[in-house]
Coordinates of C-alpha atoms in Angstrom, one line a residue:
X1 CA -40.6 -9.0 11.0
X2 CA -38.3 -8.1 9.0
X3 CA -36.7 -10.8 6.2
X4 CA -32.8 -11.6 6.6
X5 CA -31.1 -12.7 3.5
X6 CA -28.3 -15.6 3.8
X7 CA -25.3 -17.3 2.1
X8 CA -23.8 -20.3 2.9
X9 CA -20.7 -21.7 1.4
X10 CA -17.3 -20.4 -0.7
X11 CA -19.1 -20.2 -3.6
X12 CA -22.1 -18.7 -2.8
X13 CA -20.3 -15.6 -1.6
X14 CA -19.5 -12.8 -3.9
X15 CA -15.4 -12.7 -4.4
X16 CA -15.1 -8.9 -3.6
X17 CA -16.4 -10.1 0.5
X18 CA -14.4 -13.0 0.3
X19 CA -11.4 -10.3 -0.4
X20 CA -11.9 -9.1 2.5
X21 CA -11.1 -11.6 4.9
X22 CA -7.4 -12.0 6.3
X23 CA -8.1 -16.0 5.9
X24 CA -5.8 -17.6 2.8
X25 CA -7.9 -20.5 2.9
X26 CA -11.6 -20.1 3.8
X27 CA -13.7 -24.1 4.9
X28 CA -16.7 -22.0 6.3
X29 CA -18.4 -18.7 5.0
X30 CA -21.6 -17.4 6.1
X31 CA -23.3 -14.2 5.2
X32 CA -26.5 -13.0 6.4
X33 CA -28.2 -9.6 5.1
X34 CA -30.4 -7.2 7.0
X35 CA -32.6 -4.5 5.0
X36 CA -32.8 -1.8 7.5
X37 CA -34.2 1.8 7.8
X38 CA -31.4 2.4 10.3
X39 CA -29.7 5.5 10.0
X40 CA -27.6 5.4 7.2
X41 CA -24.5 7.1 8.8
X42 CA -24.6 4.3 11.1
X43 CA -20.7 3.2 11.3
X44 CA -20.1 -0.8 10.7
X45 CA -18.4 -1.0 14.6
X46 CA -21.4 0.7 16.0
X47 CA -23.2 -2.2 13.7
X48 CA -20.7 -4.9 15.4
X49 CA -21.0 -3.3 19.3
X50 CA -24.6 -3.6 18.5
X51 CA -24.4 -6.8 17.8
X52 CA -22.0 -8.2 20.1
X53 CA -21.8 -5.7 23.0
X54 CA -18.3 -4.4 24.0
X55 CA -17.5 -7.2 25.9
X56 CA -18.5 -11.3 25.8
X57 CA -21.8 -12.1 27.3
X58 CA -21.9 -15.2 29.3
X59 CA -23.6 -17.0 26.1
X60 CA -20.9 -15.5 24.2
X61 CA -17.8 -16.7 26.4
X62 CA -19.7 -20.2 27.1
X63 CA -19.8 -20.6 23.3
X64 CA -16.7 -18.7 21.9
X65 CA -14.4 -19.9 24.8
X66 CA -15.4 -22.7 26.1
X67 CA -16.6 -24.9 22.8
X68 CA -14.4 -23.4 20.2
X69 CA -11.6 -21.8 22.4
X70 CA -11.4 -18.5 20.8
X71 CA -8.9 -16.2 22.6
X72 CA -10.4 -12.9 23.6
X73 CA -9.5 -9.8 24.9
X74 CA -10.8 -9.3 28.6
X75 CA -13.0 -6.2 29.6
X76 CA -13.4 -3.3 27.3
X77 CA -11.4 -1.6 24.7
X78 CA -11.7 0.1 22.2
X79 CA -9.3 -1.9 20.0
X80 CA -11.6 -4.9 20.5
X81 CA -15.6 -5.9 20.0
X82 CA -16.5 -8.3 22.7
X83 CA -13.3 -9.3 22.9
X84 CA -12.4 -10.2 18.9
X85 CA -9.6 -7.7 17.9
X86 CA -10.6 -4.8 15.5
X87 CA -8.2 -6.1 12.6
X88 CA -8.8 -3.7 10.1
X89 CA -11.7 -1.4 8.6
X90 CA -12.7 0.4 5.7
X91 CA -15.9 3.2 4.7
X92 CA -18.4 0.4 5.0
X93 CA -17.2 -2.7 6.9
X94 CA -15.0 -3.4 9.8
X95 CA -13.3 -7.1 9.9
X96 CA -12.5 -8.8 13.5
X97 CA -10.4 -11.7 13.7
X98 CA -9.5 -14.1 16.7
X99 CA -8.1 -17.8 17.0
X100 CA -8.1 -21.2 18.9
X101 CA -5.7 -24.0 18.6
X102 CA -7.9 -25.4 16.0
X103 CA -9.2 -22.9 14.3
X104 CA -9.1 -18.9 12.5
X105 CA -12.2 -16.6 12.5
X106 CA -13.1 -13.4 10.9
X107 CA -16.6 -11.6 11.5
X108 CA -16.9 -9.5 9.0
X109 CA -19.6 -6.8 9.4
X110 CA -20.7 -4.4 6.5
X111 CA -23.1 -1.7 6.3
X112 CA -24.3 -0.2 3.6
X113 CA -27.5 2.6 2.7
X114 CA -30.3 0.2 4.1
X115 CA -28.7 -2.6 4.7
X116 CA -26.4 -4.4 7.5
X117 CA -24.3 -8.0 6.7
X118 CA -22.8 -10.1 9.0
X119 CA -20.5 -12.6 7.5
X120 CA -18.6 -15.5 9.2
X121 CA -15.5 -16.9 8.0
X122 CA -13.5 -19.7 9.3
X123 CA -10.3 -21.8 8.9
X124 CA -10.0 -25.5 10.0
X125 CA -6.6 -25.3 11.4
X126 CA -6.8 -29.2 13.2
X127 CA -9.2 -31.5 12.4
X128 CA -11.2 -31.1 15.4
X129 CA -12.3 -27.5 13.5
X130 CA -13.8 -30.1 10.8
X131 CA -15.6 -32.1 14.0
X132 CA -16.9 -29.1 16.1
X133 CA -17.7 -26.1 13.9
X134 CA -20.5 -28.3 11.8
X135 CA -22.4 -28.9 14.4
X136 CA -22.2 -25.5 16.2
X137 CA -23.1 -24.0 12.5
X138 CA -27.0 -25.2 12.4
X139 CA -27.2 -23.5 15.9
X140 CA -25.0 -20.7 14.5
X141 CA -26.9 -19.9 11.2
X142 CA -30.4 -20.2 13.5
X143 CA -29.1 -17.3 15.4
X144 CA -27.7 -14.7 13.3
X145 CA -31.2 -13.6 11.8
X146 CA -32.3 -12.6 15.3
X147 CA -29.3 -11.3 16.2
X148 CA -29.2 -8.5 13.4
X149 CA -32.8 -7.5 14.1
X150 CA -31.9 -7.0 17.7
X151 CA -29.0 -4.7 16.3
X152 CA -30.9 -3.0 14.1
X153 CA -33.3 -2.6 16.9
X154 CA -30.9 -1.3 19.0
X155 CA -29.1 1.2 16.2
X156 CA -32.6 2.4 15.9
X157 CA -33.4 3.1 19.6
X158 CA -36.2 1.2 19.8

């Protein structure tokens, strides 16, 4: 199985990704690495379809809509990964970005020769943010290993 890499926490993240979220303040960073042998020309929203399908799952909506209340984008488009709006790009990462009342996310994903990273970043913007989001992290930081060998799996075909 292959070994994910992870960062928790502001300062554990290298200032040129934390650059690249649209967040002026930042209370929750993750970032989780993949080595992969996946094709290298493998584009960072293929990377982030792979990972969250075009559209919500029903885990995805139960857990994005109904326990943080993230506003998404219904059915497919291509302005939109499962519903968080393609905010901006460039060569090697794509960053998508989507709100609640009480709080501001980015997904950042990057992909670079051999590697995949998914980072999470999020804004308190009530203190329920503070309440809900640390709880939902230990769940959250469970998941994301598996999540990017299923990608990678699924970048690779297999």
């Amino acid at each position: 199985m292959a070994t994910v890499d992870s960062a928790v926490g502001v300062h554990n993240i290298p200032g040129s990704l934390r650059a690249l979220s649209s967040l002026s303040h930042i209370d929750y960073v993750d970032v989780f690495t993949l080595r992969t042998d996946a094709d290298a020309g493998t584009t960072p929203e293929r990377w982030a379809r792979a990972m969250f399908g075009d559209v919500p799952s029903i885990a995805e909506q139960l857990i994005w809509r109904g326990l943080l209340g993230l506003r998404l984008s219904r059915g497919w488009s291509p302005e939109t990964v499962a519903g968080w709006k393609i905010a901006e790009r460039g060569e090697d990462w794509i960053r998508l970005e989507t709100a609640s009342w009480f709080l501001t996310g980015n997904l950042l994903v990057q992909a670079t020769e051999g590697r995949v990273s998914l980072g999470t970043f999020l804004r308190y913007d009530r203190r329920l943010g503070h309440c809900v989001w640390p709880v939902l992290s230990a769940v959250h930081r469970r998941l994301t290993p598996g999540l990017l060998r299923d990608a990678a799996s699924n970048v690779r075909g297999v």
